[in-house]
Structures are given as structure tokens and as C-alpha cells.
Coordinates of C-alpha atoms in Angstrom, one line a residue:
M12 CA 0.0 0.1 0.0
N13 CA 1.2 3.4 -0.9
K14 CA 0.4 6.3 1.3
V15 CA 1.4 10.1 0.9
L16 CA 3.5 12.2 3.3
Q17 CA 2.0 15.7 3.7
L18 CA 4.0 18.3 5.1
G19 CA 2.2 21.9 5.7
L20 CA 4.7 24.3 5.9
Q21 CA 4.2 27.9 6.7
S22 CA 8.1 29.2 7.0
S23 CA 10.2 26.2 6.6
V24 CA 11.8 24.3 3.6
I25 CA 12.9 20.5 3.0
N26 CA 15.3 20.3 0.1
V27 CA 15.0 16.9 -0.5
A28 CA 17.2 16.5 -3.7
K29 CA 20.3 17.8 -1.4
F30 CA 19.2 15.9 1.5
L31 CA 19.6 19.1 3.6
V32 CA 17.2 19.5 6.3
V33 CA 15.8 22.6 7.6
P34 CA 14.7 22.8 11.2
I35 CA 11.2 22.6 11.6
R36 CA 10.3 25.4 14.1
S37 CA 6.8 26.6 14.6
L38 CA 5.5 24.7 11.8
R39 CA 1.8 25.5 11.8
V40 CA -0.9 25.5 9.2
G41 CA -3.3 27.8 10.9
S42 CA -3.4 27.0 14.2
S43 CA -2.9 23.2 13.9
I44 CA 0.4 21.3 14.2
V45 CA 2.0 19.7 11.4
G46 CA 1.1 15.7 11.4
V47 CA 3.7 13.5 9.8
G48 CA 2.3 9.8 8.7
V49 CA 4.4 6.9 8.0
G50 CA 3.4 3.4 6.7
T51 CA 0.0 1.7 6.2
R52 CA -1.6 2.6 9.4
S53 CA -1.4 6.2 10.7
V54 CA -1.9 6.2 14.3
N55 CA -1.4 9.1 16.7
K56 CA 1.1 7.3 19.0
R57 CA 2.3 9.7 21.6
L58 CA 1.7 13.4 22.4
M59 CA 4.2 15.3 23.5
S60 CA 3.6 18.7 25.1
N61 CA 5.8 21.9 25.7
A62 CA 9.0 19.6 25.2
T63 CA 12.0 20.7 23.5
V64 CA 13.4 18.2 20.9
K65 CA 16.9 18.4 19.7
S66 CA 18.5 16.8 16.8
I67 CA 16.6 13.6 15.8
P68 CA 17.4 11.5 12.8
F69 CA 14.4 10.0 11.3
S70 CA 14.5 7.5 8.4
I71 CA 11.5 7.2 5.5
N72 CA 12.3 3.9 3.5
N73 CA 10.4 3.0 0.7
S74 CA 10.1 -0.4 0.1
K75 CA 11.7 -0.3 -3.4
G76 CA 15.0 1.0 -1.8
K77 CA 14.9 4.2 -4.1
E78 CA 15.1 6.5 -1.6
V79 CA 16.5 7.2 1.8
L80 CA 15.4 10.5 3.6
K81 CA 17.0 11.7 6.7
I82 CA 15.1 14.2 8.5
V83 CA 17.2 16.4 11.4
G84 CA 14.4 18.5 13.2
A85 CA 14.3 20.9 16.1
A86 CA 11.1 21.9 17.9
T87 CA 11.3 24.6 20.7
D88 CA 8.4 24.9 23.3
Q89 CA 5.8 23.6 20.7
N90 CA 3.1 20.9 20.4
C91 CA 4.0 18.0 18.3
H92 CA 2.2 14.9 17.2
Q93 CA 4.1 12.4 15.5
M94 CA 3.0 9.0 13.9
G95 CA 5.1 5.8 13.9
S96 CA 4.8 2.4 12.1
D97 CA 3.6 -1.3 13.8
S98 CA 7.2 -2.2 12.7
G99 CA 8.7 -0.4 15.6
I100 CA 9.9 3.1 13.6
A101 CA 9.0 5.1 16.8
E102 CA 9.2 8.6 16.9
M103 CA 12.8 9.9 17.7
G104 CA 12.2 12.9 19.3
T105 CA 10.1 11.7 22.0
L106 CA 12.8 8.9 23.1
Q107 CA 15.3 11.9 23.2
D108 CA 13.5 13.4 26.1
D109 CA 11.6 10.5 27.5
Q110 CA 14.7 7.9 27.7
K111 CA 12.2 5.7 29.7
D112 CA 10.2 5.2 26.4
I113 CA 13.5 3.4 24.8
E114 CA 13.5 1.0 27.9
A115 CA 10.0 0.1 27.4
M116 CA 10.3 -0.8 23.6
T117 CA 10.6 -4.7 22.7
V118 CA 13.1 -6.3 21.5
Q119 CA 11.5 -6.5 18.1
E120 CA 10.8 -2.9 18.0
L121 CA 14.5 -2.2 18.8
R122 CA 15.6 -4.3 16.2
A123 CA 13.5 -2.6 13.5
T124 CA 14.4 0.8 14.5
L125 CA 18.2 0.1 14.3
R126 CA 17.7 -1.5 11.2
K127 CA 15.9 1.6 9.7
L128 CA 18.8 3.5 11.1
G129 CA 21.4 1.5 9.5
L130 CA 23.1 0.2 12.8
P131 CA 23.9 -3.4 14.0
V132 CA 20.7 -5.2 15.5
K133 CA 22.6 -8.2 17.5
G134 CA 23.3 -8.5 21.0
R135 CA 20.7 -8.4 24.0
K136 CA 18.2 -5.8 24.7
Q137 CA 20.3 -3.6 27.1
E138 CA 23.1 -3.7 24.3
L139 CA 20.4 -2.6 21.9
I140 CA 19.3 0.2 24.1
S141 CA 22.9 1.7 24.5
T142 CA 23.4 1.4 20.7
L143 CA 20.4 3.6 20.0
R144 CA 21.3 6.0 22.7
L145 CA 24.8 6.5 21.5
H146 CA 23.3 7.0 17.7
M147 CA 20.9 9.6 19.5
D148 CA 23.6 11.5 21.3
S149 CA 25.9 11.3 18.2
N150 CA 23.3 13.3 16.1
L151 CA 22.7 16.2 18.7
P152 CA 23.4 19.4 16.9
D153 CA 26.4 21.8 18.0
E154 CA 26.1 25.4 18.1
S155 CA 27.3 26.1 14.6
S156 CA 25.0 23.7 12.9
V157 CA 22.1 25.3 14.7
S158 CA 23.3 28.8 13.6
D159 CA 23.2 27.5 10.0
Q160 CA 19.8 26.0 10.2
K161 CA 18.6 29.4 11.4
E162 CA 20.2 31.0 8.4
T163 CA 18.7 28.6 6.1
T164 CA 15.4 29.0 7.4
S165 CA 15.5 32.9 7.4
S166 CA 16.5 32.3 3.4
T167 CA 13.5 30.5 3.1
R168 CA 11.1 32.4 4.9
S169 CA 11.9 35.6 2.9
D170 CA 10.7 33.5 -0.5
S171 CA 7.6 32.7 1.1
V172 CA 7.5 29.5 -0.7
M173 CA 4.8 26.7 0.0
I174 CA 6.3 23.3 -1.1
K175 CA 4.0 20.3 -1.2
R176 CA 5.3 16.9 -1.8
K177 CA 3.7 13.9 -2.7
I178 CA 5.4 10.5 -2.2
R179 CA 3.5 7.8 -3.8
N180 CA 4.0 3.9 -4.0
M181 CA 5.5 4.1 -0.4
E182 CA 4.4 0.6 1.1
E183 CA 5.0 -0.8 4.6
P184 CA 8.0 -2.9 4.9
T185 CA 7.5 -6.7 4.8
E186 CA 8.6 -9.1 7.1
D187 CA 11.0 -10.4 4.2
D188 CA 12.2 -6.7 4.0
C189 CA 12.8 -6.4 7.6
S190 CA 14.6 -9.5 7.8
N191 CA 17.0 -8.4 4.8
S192 CA 17.2 -4.8 6.3
E193 CA 20.4 -5.4 8.3
A194 CA 22.0 -6.5 5.0
Y195 CA 20.7 -3.8 3.1
G196 CA 22.0 -1.4 5.6
I197 CA 25.6 -2.9 5.6
E198 CA 25.2 -2.9 1.6
H199 CA 24.2 0.7 1.5
G200 CA 25.8 2.0 4.5
E201 CA 28.5 3.9 2.7
K202 CA 25.6 5.6 0.8
R203 CA 24.0 6.7 3.6
V204 CA 27.2 8.2 5.0
K205 CA 27.5 10.0 1.7
Q206 CA 24.1 11.2 2.2
S207 CA 24.7 13.0 5.4
T208 CA 26.4 15.8 4.2
E209 CA 25.4 17.9 7.3
E210 CA 26.8 15.3 9.5
N211 CA 30.0 15.0 7.5
L212 CA 30.3 18.6 7.7
K213 CA 29.7 18.7 11.3
A214 CA 32.6 16.2 11.5
K215 CA 35.0 17.9 9.4
V216 CA 34.4 21.3 11.2
S217 CA 34.6 19.5 14.8
A218 CA 37.6 17.7 13.5
K219 CA 39.2 20.8 12.4
A220 CA 38.2 22.8 15.7
I221 CA 39.8 19.8 17.7
S222 CA 42.9 19.9 15.8
K223 CA 43.1 23.8 16.2
E224 CA 42.3 23.3 19.9
R225 CA 45.2 20.6 20.1
K226 CA 47.9 23.0 18.2
S227 CA 46.8 25.9 20.3
L228 CA 47.4 23.6 23.7
T229 CA 50.2 22.0 21.9
K230 CA 51.5 25.7 21.4
T231 CA 50.7 26.7 25.1
G232 CA 52.0 23.8 26.6
K233 CA 55.5 24.4 24.5
Q234 CA 55.4 28.0 25.5
Q235 CA 54.7 27.0 29.4
I236 CA 57.4 24.4 29.1
H237 CA 59.8 27.0 27.7
S238 CA 58.8 29.5 30.1
K239 CA 59.4 26.7 32.9
E240 CA 62.8 26.1 31.0
E241 CA 63.6 29.7 31.0
A242 CA 62.5 30.1 34.5
S243 CA 64.6 27.0 35.8
S244 CA 67.5 28.6 33.4
T245 CA 67.1 31.8 35.1
I246 CA 67.2 29.9 38.6
S247 CA 70.2 27.8 37.7
S248 CA 72.1 30.7 36.1
E249 CA 71.4 32.6 39.5
L250 CA 72.6 29.7 41.8
L251 CA 75.5 29.6 39.3
K252 CA 76.5 33.4 39.9
T253 CA 76.1 33.0 43.9
E254 CA 78.0 29.9 43.6
E255 CA 80.8 31.7 41.6
M256 CA 80.5 34.8 43.8
I257 CA 81.0 32.4 46.6
S258 CA 84.0 30.8 45.1
S259 CA 85.3 33.6 44.1
L260 CA 85.0 35.1 47.7
S261 CA 86.4 32.3 49.1
Q262 CA 89.2 32.8 46.9
S263 CA 89.9 36.3 47.4
E264 CA 89.0 36.2 51.0
P265 CA 89.8 32.8 52.2
W266 CA 89.1 33.7 56.0
T267 CA 85.7 34.2 55.8
V268 CA 85.2 30.4 55.1
L269 CA 85.3 28.6 58.4
A270 CA 88.2 26.3 58.3
H271 CA 89.0 23.6 60.9
K272 CA 89.3 20.1 61.4
K273 CA 87.1 19.8 64.3
P274 CA 84.6 22.6 64.3
Q275 CA 82.1 23.0 66.8
K276 CA 78.3 23.7 66.1
D277 CA 78.4 27.3 67.1
W278 CA 81.8 28.3 65.7
K279 CA 82.2 30.9 62.6
A280 CA 84.8 32.3 60.5
Y281 CA 86.2 35.8 61.8
N282 CA 85.3 38.5 59.0
P283 CA 86.4 42.0 59.8
K284 CA 84.0 43.3 57.7
T285 CA 81.1 42.5 59.7
M286 CA 82.6 41.5 63.1
R287 CA 84.3 44.8 64.1
P288 CA 82.3 47.4 66.3
P289 CA 81.5 50.8 64.9
P290 CA 84.0 53.4 65.2
L291 CA 84.4 55.4 68.6
P292 CA 82.5 58.9 68.5
E293 CA 84.7 61.6 67.4
G294 CA 86.9 63.3 70.0
T295 CA 87.0 59.9 72.1
K296 CA 90.5 59.9 73.6
C297 CA 92.0 56.4 72.8
V298 CA 95.3 54.6 71.5
K299 CA 95.5 52.3 68.5
V300 CA 98.1 49.7 68.6
M301 CA 99.0 47.2 66.1
T302 CA 101.6 44.3 65.9
W303 CA 103.0 42.2 63.1
N304 CA 105.8 39.8 62.6
V305 CA 106.9 40.9 59.2
N306 CA 109.6 37.9 58.6
G307 CA 111.9 40.1 57.7
L308 CA 111.6 43.7 57.4
R309 CA 113.9 44.6 54.5
A310 CA 112.4 41.9 52.4
L311 CA 108.8 43.2 53.0
L312 CA 109.9 46.7 52.1
K313 CA 111.3 45.3 48.7
L314 CA 107.9 44.0 47.8
E315 CA 106.0 45.7 45.2
S316 CA 102.4 44.9 46.5
F317 CA 103.4 46.2 49.7
S318 CA 103.1 50.0 50.8
A319 CA 103.9 51.2 54.4
L320 CA 102.6 54.2 53.5
Q321 CA 99.1 53.0 52.4
L322 CA 98.9 50.7 55.4
A323 CA 99.4 53.3 57.8
Q324 CA 96.9 55.9 55.9
R325 CA 94.7 53.1 56.0
E326 CA 94.7 52.0 59.6
N327 CA 96.0 55.1 60.9
F328 CA 97.5 53.5 64.1
D329 CA 99.5 55.4 66.8
I330 CA 102.2 52.4 67.5
L331 CA 103.3 49.9 65.1
C332 CA 105.1 46.8 67.0
L333 CA 107.4 44.5 64.7
Q334 CA 108.5 41.1 65.4
E335 CA 111.1 38.9 63.4
T336 CA 112.5 42.0 61.9
K337 CA 116.0 40.0 61.1
L338 CA 117.8 43.3 61.1
Q339 CA 121.5 43.8 62.3
V340 CA 122.5 46.9 64.6
K341 CA 124.2 48.1 61.4
D342 CA 121.0 48.3 59.4
V343 CA 118.6 50.1 61.7
E344 CA 119.8 53.6 60.9
E345 CA 119.1 53.0 57.4
I346 CA 115.7 51.8 58.1
K347 CA 114.7 54.4 60.2
K348 CA 115.3 57.1 57.1
T349 CA 112.5 55.0 55.2
L350 CA 109.9 55.7 58.2
I351 CA 106.8 57.4 57.5
D352 CA 106.5 61.0 58.5
G353 CA 105.2 61.3 61.8
Y354 CA 106.3 58.2 63.1
D355 CA 109.2 59.9 64.7
H356 CA 110.0 57.5 67.6
S357 CA 111.2 54.0 66.9
F358 CA 113.2 51.5 69.2
W359 CA 114.7 48.7 67.8
S360 CA 116.1 45.4 69.4
C361 CA 118.4 43.5 67.3
S362 CA 119.9 39.9 67.9
V363 CA 123.5 39.8 68.7
S364 CA 123.9 36.0 69.2
K365 CA 122.7 35.1 65.8
L366 CA 123.1 37.9 63.2
G367 CA 120.0 38.3 61.1
Y368 CA 117.5 36.3 63.5
S369 CA 114.9 37.6 65.3
G370 CA 114.6 41.2 66.4
T371 CA 112.0 43.5 67.4
A372 CA 110.9 47.1 67.2
I373 CA 108.4 49.7 68.1
I374 CA 107.4 52.6 65.8
S375 CA 105.4 55.4 67.2
R376 CA 104.2 59.0 66.9
I377 CA 103.6 59.3 70.5
K378 CA 106.6 59.9 72.4
P379 CA 107.2 57.2 74.8
L380 CA 108.0 58.4 78.5
S381 CA 110.8 55.3 78.9
V382 CA 111.9 52.7 76.8
R383 CA 113.8 49.4 77.5
Y384 CA 115.0 46.4 76.1
G385 CA 114.9 42.9 77.1
T386 CA 113.8 41.6 80.7
G387 CA 116.3 43.7 82.6
L388 CA 117.8 41.1 84.1
S389 CA 121.8 41.3 83.9
G390 CA 123.7 38.7 82.4
S391 CA 120.3 36.8 80.9
D392 CA 120.7 34.9 77.8
H393 CA 117.0 36.2 76.8
D394 CA 118.5 39.6 76.2
M395 CA 120.7 38.3 73.7
E396 CA 118.4 37.3 70.8
G397 CA 116.8 41.0 70.7
R398 CA 113.2 39.6 71.6
I399 CA 111.6 42.4 74.0
V400 CA 111.2 46.1 73.7
T401 CA 109.3 47.8 76.6
A402 CA 107.8 51.2 76.0
E403 CA 106.4 53.4 78.7
F404 CA 103.2 55.6 78.2
D405 CA 101.3 57.6 80.3
S406 CA 98.7 55.1 81.0
F407 CA 100.2 51.7 80.4
Y408 CA 103.1 49.7 79.6
L409 CA 103.5 48.4 76.4
I410 CA 105.6 45.1 75.9
N411 CA 106.4 44.1 72.2
T412 CA 107.8 40.3 72.4
Y413 CA 108.8 37.5 70.1
V414 CA 108.8 34.4 72.1
P415 CA 111.0 32.0 71.3
N416 CA 109.8 28.8 69.2
S417 CA 110.3 25.3 70.7
G418 CA 112.0 24.2 67.1
D419 CA 112.0 21.4 65.2
G420 CA 111.8 18.1 67.3
L421 CA 111.1 20.5 70.2
K422 CA 114.7 20.9 71.3
R423 CA 113.9 24.3 73.0
L424 CA 110.3 23.3 74.6
S425 CA 112.0 22.9 78.3
Y426 CA 113.8 26.2 78.0
R427 CA 110.6 27.9 76.5
I428 CA 108.4 26.9 79.0
E429 CA 110.8 26.5 82.2
E430 CA 112.7 29.4 81.6
W431 CA 111.4 32.2 79.1
D432 CA 107.7 31.9 80.1
R433 CA 108.4 32.5 83.6
T434 CA 110.8 35.1 83.0
L435 CA 108.3 37.2 81.1
S436 CA 105.6 36.5 83.3
N437 CA 107.9 37.8 85.9
H438 CA 108.6 40.8 84.0
I439 CA 105.1 41.9 83.5
K440 CA 104.0 41.3 86.9
E441 CA 106.8 43.6 88.0
L442 CA 105.4 46.1 85.7
E443 CA 102.0 46.1 86.7
K444 CA 102.9 47.1 89.8
S445 CA 102.8 51.1 88.6
K446 CA 100.9 50.4 85.7
P447 CA 98.6 48.3 83.7
V448 CA 100.5 46.2 81.1
V449 CA 99.4 45.6 77.1
L450 CA 101.7 42.7 76.2
T451 CA 101.8 41.9 72.2
G452 CA 103.6 40.3 69.3
D453 CA 104.0 36.9 68.3
L454 CA 103.6 34.4 71.3
N455 CA 104.1 31.4 69.6
C456 CA 101.1 29.5 71.1
A457 CA 97.7 28.0 69.9
H458 CA 95.9 28.3 73.2
E459 CA 92.9 26.4 72.8
E460 CA 91.8 24.2 69.9
I461 CA 90.0 26.6 68.4
D462 CA 92.9 28.6 67.4
I463 CA 94.4 25.8 65.1
F464 CA 93.1 24.4 61.8
N465 CA 94.4 20.8 62.8
P466 CA 94.4 20.6 66.5
A467 CA 94.7 16.6 66.5
G468 CA 97.6 16.7 64.0
N469 CA 99.5 18.9 65.6
K470 CA 99.5 17.9 69.3
R471 CA 103.6 17.7 69.4
S472 CA 104.0 20.4 67.1
A473 CA 105.9 23.4 68.6
G474 CA 103.3 25.7 69.5
F475 CA 100.7 23.7 70.1
T476 CA 101.9 21.1 72.7
I477 CA 99.9 20.5 75.7
E478 CA 103.3 21.8 77.6
E479 CA 103.4 25.2 75.9
R480 CA 99.4 25.6 75.9
Q481 CA 99.6 24.8 80.1
S482 CA 102.3 27.3 80.6
F483 CA 100.5 29.8 78.4
G484 CA 97.7 29.7 80.9
A485 CA 99.7 29.5 84.0
N486 CA 102.3 32.1 83.4
F487 CA 99.8 34.7 82.0
L488 CA 95.9 34.2 81.8
D489 CA 95.8 32.7 85.3
K490 CA 98.0 35.7 86.4
G491 CA 95.0 38.2 85.3
F492 CA 95.9 39.1 81.7
V493 CA 93.0 38.8 79.5
D494 CA 93.2 37.4 75.6
T495 CA 91.5 40.7 74.2
F496 CA 90.3 38.7 70.8
R497 CA 88.9 35.6 72.4
K498 CA 87.1 37.6 75.0
Q499 CA 85.4 39.9 72.2
H500 CA 85.1 36.7 70.0
P501 CA 84.5 33.4 72.1
G502 CA 83.3 31.3 69.3
V503 CA 85.1 32.8 66.0
V504 CA 87.9 31.2 64.3
G505 CA 90.4 33.8 63.3
Y506 CA 93.9 32.6 62.4
T507 CA 96.7 35.2 62.2
Y508 CA 99.8 32.8 60.8
W509 CA 99.7 30.4 57.7
G510 CA 102.6 28.2 56.8
Y511 CA 104.2 29.0 53.5
R512 CA 105.1 25.2 53.0
H513 CA 101.4 23.9 52.4
G514 CA 99.9 26.9 50.9
G515 CA 98.0 27.5 53.9
R516 CA 96.6 31.0 53.4
K517 CA 94.6 30.0 50.4
T518 CA 92.5 27.5 52.4
N519 CA 92.6 29.2 55.5
R520 CA 94.5 26.4 57.4
G521 CA 96.3 28.5 60.0
W522 CA 96.9 29.1 63.7
R523 CA 96.3 32.0 65.9
L524 CA 99.8 33.0 67.5
D525 CA 99.7 36.6 67.8
Y526 CA 98.1 38.3 70.7
F527 CA 97.0 41.3 72.5
L528 CA 97.0 40.3 76.4
V529 CA 95.8 43.3 78.9
S530 CA 95.9 43.8 82.5
E531 CA 92.6 42.5 83.7
S532 CA 92.0 46.2 85.0
I533 CA 92.0 47.9 81.8
A534 CA 90.1 44.8 80.0
A535 CA 86.8 46.7 79.7
D536 CA 88.4 49.6 78.1
V537 CA 89.2 47.8 75.0
H538 CA 87.2 49.0 72.2
D539 CA 88.5 46.6 69.3
S540 CA 90.7 43.4 69.0
Y541 CA 90.6 42.5 65.6
I542 CA 92.6 40.9 62.9
L543 CA 93.5 42.0 59.3
P544 CA 93.7 39.0 57.2
D545 CA 94.0 40.8 53.8
I546 CA 97.6 42.3 54.3
N547 CA 99.9 40.3 52.8
G548 CA 103.7 40.2 52.7
S549 CA 104.4 37.9 55.7
D550 CA 103.3 34.3 56.8
H551 CA 101.7 36.4 59.7
C552 CA 99.2 39.1 59.4
P553 CA 98.9 42.1 61.3
I554 CA 96.4 42.4 64.5
G555 CA 95.2 45.7 66.2
L556 CA 94.2 46.9 69.2
I557 CA 91.9 50.3 70.0
L558 CA 92.1 51.0 73.7
K559 CA 90.1 53.7 75.3
L560 CA 92.2 56.1 77.9

């Protein structure tokens, strides 16, 4: 039997020839709603009221297989009556909005519907339902297709064309047709894909959009990765610069790096740039004393890198004490001619028992009240090596000394601790009866483990034997003299001597052998006791004392 499919259109057009589908929006004839009848029996199966039908695939197949018509419709806020056939081609719009109707369909109805859509019909009921739902979801229109549909609708409305189409010889599919529909759908599946121009267009547009988005994301991701790499590179560069600065600083200022074989957790390296107190207020009465073991004065003065004038201008000291000048008596007058202007008072003690050995001196711009050489003991062997010069000033005695080294193999150790230290201690205590005493110079003893880089490895080395350290405590510190640097910096590692043999100065592996010891009565008047490790020219460096008067 043939039926006629009649569509009454007021403002929409279906272009059958091109298989383009125009959205059926407000499809009304007068005040009635469009009716769609398909098959041999036209029965109004469902009524959908105030529902929104999205993109719905709707196929009409004739029995001869001459034409396959797909209609994608969309109706908004409309009442719509749609008719289906007994073979199970139910109205898909209702199924889209009412998923329960799909589940209510029988297996036969589901298979018949899937056959008409060219979809597989094998499987259980739940699998058939899932297949139908997936197909419905895949045909939902996107925003671009809706926009295209609106433009097409607007164009057809402007033409105000009324189209009536009669489709004759439309027979209801027979049971044989139904049984063969699956094979038909497979055989002609490629033709259906070609006929779905809109779906292909959507897929292409969607693919292009996805590709563009992926490229954008890839580009963004690369930019983010590049940005992270740049940030990481910047951080690495900054860290490298910091490490280079630290490395450069440790090379140019090695004393700022803590160097000790057995450091305590609270110890730190001495840095005169950060650890010295601010200068005294202008007008404060004080004296600034410096002491330095020059390890040969004539050799020092010949160094192009050393300038006594620059040192005096930089430190502006009042008194300079020198040890190990290695001068002979005949050299003194010539050296005096080279002294800086203003330092008009100099006093020299030279070794007479061994020429070019030992020797001490005091150079001052303050004229002392008196000067004496040696310990003052008549016939003492201590005074033959030029190791002591004592200058008396208004408020204190200044003793500059170069304490004998115990020597290789500790051959002078007993002389050092049993004779020299005791004699010097008695000399100091005698002077202290009238004025406080400042004892300075190379005392040739690292008193504590903090005063030497490698204490464990030097327990039997001259300058760090237990005998020398105990003698240092007993003859000086225990008799009321204060180690000014250690009092000011109790947990600071600061060295004043680095041996040439192993290049210890470059790695700050040194000893603290040079001191300012003061009478306890003036210890509180010490403003600063400091080390100047940046001054080269000897295996020792100068140290200083600022004493308020």
C-alpha cells in the first residue's frame, strides 16, 4: 500500500534533492500542528506537550529502496504529534526526551528501529538500547549547525514558498524486507554516509576545531614548558652566579670561610668587615696599636705589592710593633730613614747572638716616657736575641715580644716553658705594680683548639704542645691577663699565621699565634681587638687593638 506523506509548511523548507534538512520551527498551518504519517497505518501514538526536541534522526525508507530520507528536526516550546509504524519506527524526538520509552520498547521494536538507522541489531536488549542512545547522542546539533539552520530557515522564509510533496508507492516494509534490512543497511552504509552531508560537515568542522585546539594547547604547552625552562635556567644561572661569587669570595677572602678539622656547631669564621664594632665617637680619647710579625723587614719593604704608607693611611695606627725584623744593628739607621713622616719615635732590638735572626721594634708617633730592652735581668741569655722592647706611656706599659719557638723536634721546649715564659711573666707582673700592661706580639702558642686548623694533627708540634698551652695559661692568663680577641669573639675562628710550606693561607688553614693580652684592670677599656687577614707580605698578618684611655 502506498501512502502520501504530507507536510504543511508555513515558513520552513525541506530540500529533498540535496538531502539538506531545515529545522522545523513553529511548523503550523493555521493553528494546527504539523502531522507526519508513515506506513500503512497512521496512528497517533504519542503526544508530547511543551517539550524541547533536539536533533533527531528520522528515516523514511520506501519498499523499493529508491530513496532514503533523513530529517533532522528541532522544535522548541511547541506541541508536536508524530506518528510511527507498527514495525517499531517510533518517533525519535520523544525517545530523546523520554529515555524511559526506549527501555519500554521490545527487542523486536528496538531491532526494527536500529535496522532503519543502518545500525547493528545483534545483542541483548540492554546492548540494543545502548546502541540507540549512542546514535541519538551523536546526532545532537552543535552551535554552528543550529546557526546554519537558522540562516537557512531565514532564507526560505524570505522566499515565502509553499511546498507540497507527494510521495507515492510508499509501502510498509514486509517481514522479508525487515529480515533483509540489516544486510541492506550494511550494503548501502557507505551511500548513507555520503548522503549525510550535514553530519560529515559537522564532523569536519569538529575535527578542524579539535585539531586547532590541540595545536593551541600544544603551542601553549610548549610556551609553558619553554617558560618553565627559562625560569629554571634563570634560577640555575642565579645559583651558578651565587656559587661563583662564593667561590670567588673564598679565593679572594679565604678567611671568611670556616676552616677547621674539628669545628663546634656554634663556631664561625672571622670576618673583619662584619665583626668589628663601629668607630668610637669623634673626640673619644684612645690609642690604636698594631703588631705584626713581618718575617724579615727588608724583604717586606722590597715587595712591590706592599706599601707601608698605604697601610699607615688605611689603619691610622698610633703605634706599630714589629717582630722577626731580622735586622742587624748596622741596618737600623738606614731603615729609620724610610719611616713614614709623623712616626718619629722608633726603638729597635736586634739579635747579637745570631745575626739576621729574631729582632723586635716599636715605631710610634707618640713619644714614650721611657724605653727598655730585654727583661732587665743582668747577664740573662734572653736578652741576647733582641726579643723584647718595652715602652712606657702615660697610662700603660707596652711590651712588644717575640717568644722563642720550641723548634724542630721540640729541642727548645724545656727552655721555652721553664725559663722564658716564667721570666717574661715575672717581668710583666713587676711592671704592672705601677701601671697596667699591654703585652703584644708573636707569642708562638695556639692556646685552644679553636686557635688552630688541625688540632689533632699538631699535638706534638711546636706552638701547640700541651706543655706550651699549659704554660701559656699558667704564666699569663691565670695571672690576670686577658686574651682580648677571645674575650670579644668567644666562638670565632680567626687565624694570624699560615705556613708557606703547604699554602695554608689560600685555604685558611692556619694558627692564631699573635695576641694582645692586657691587664684585667683595663680589659673593659678595649674597644676592639681585631685581625687584618687581607694584608700580605709575611706568613703572619697584622692584628690591632683600640684601647680607650
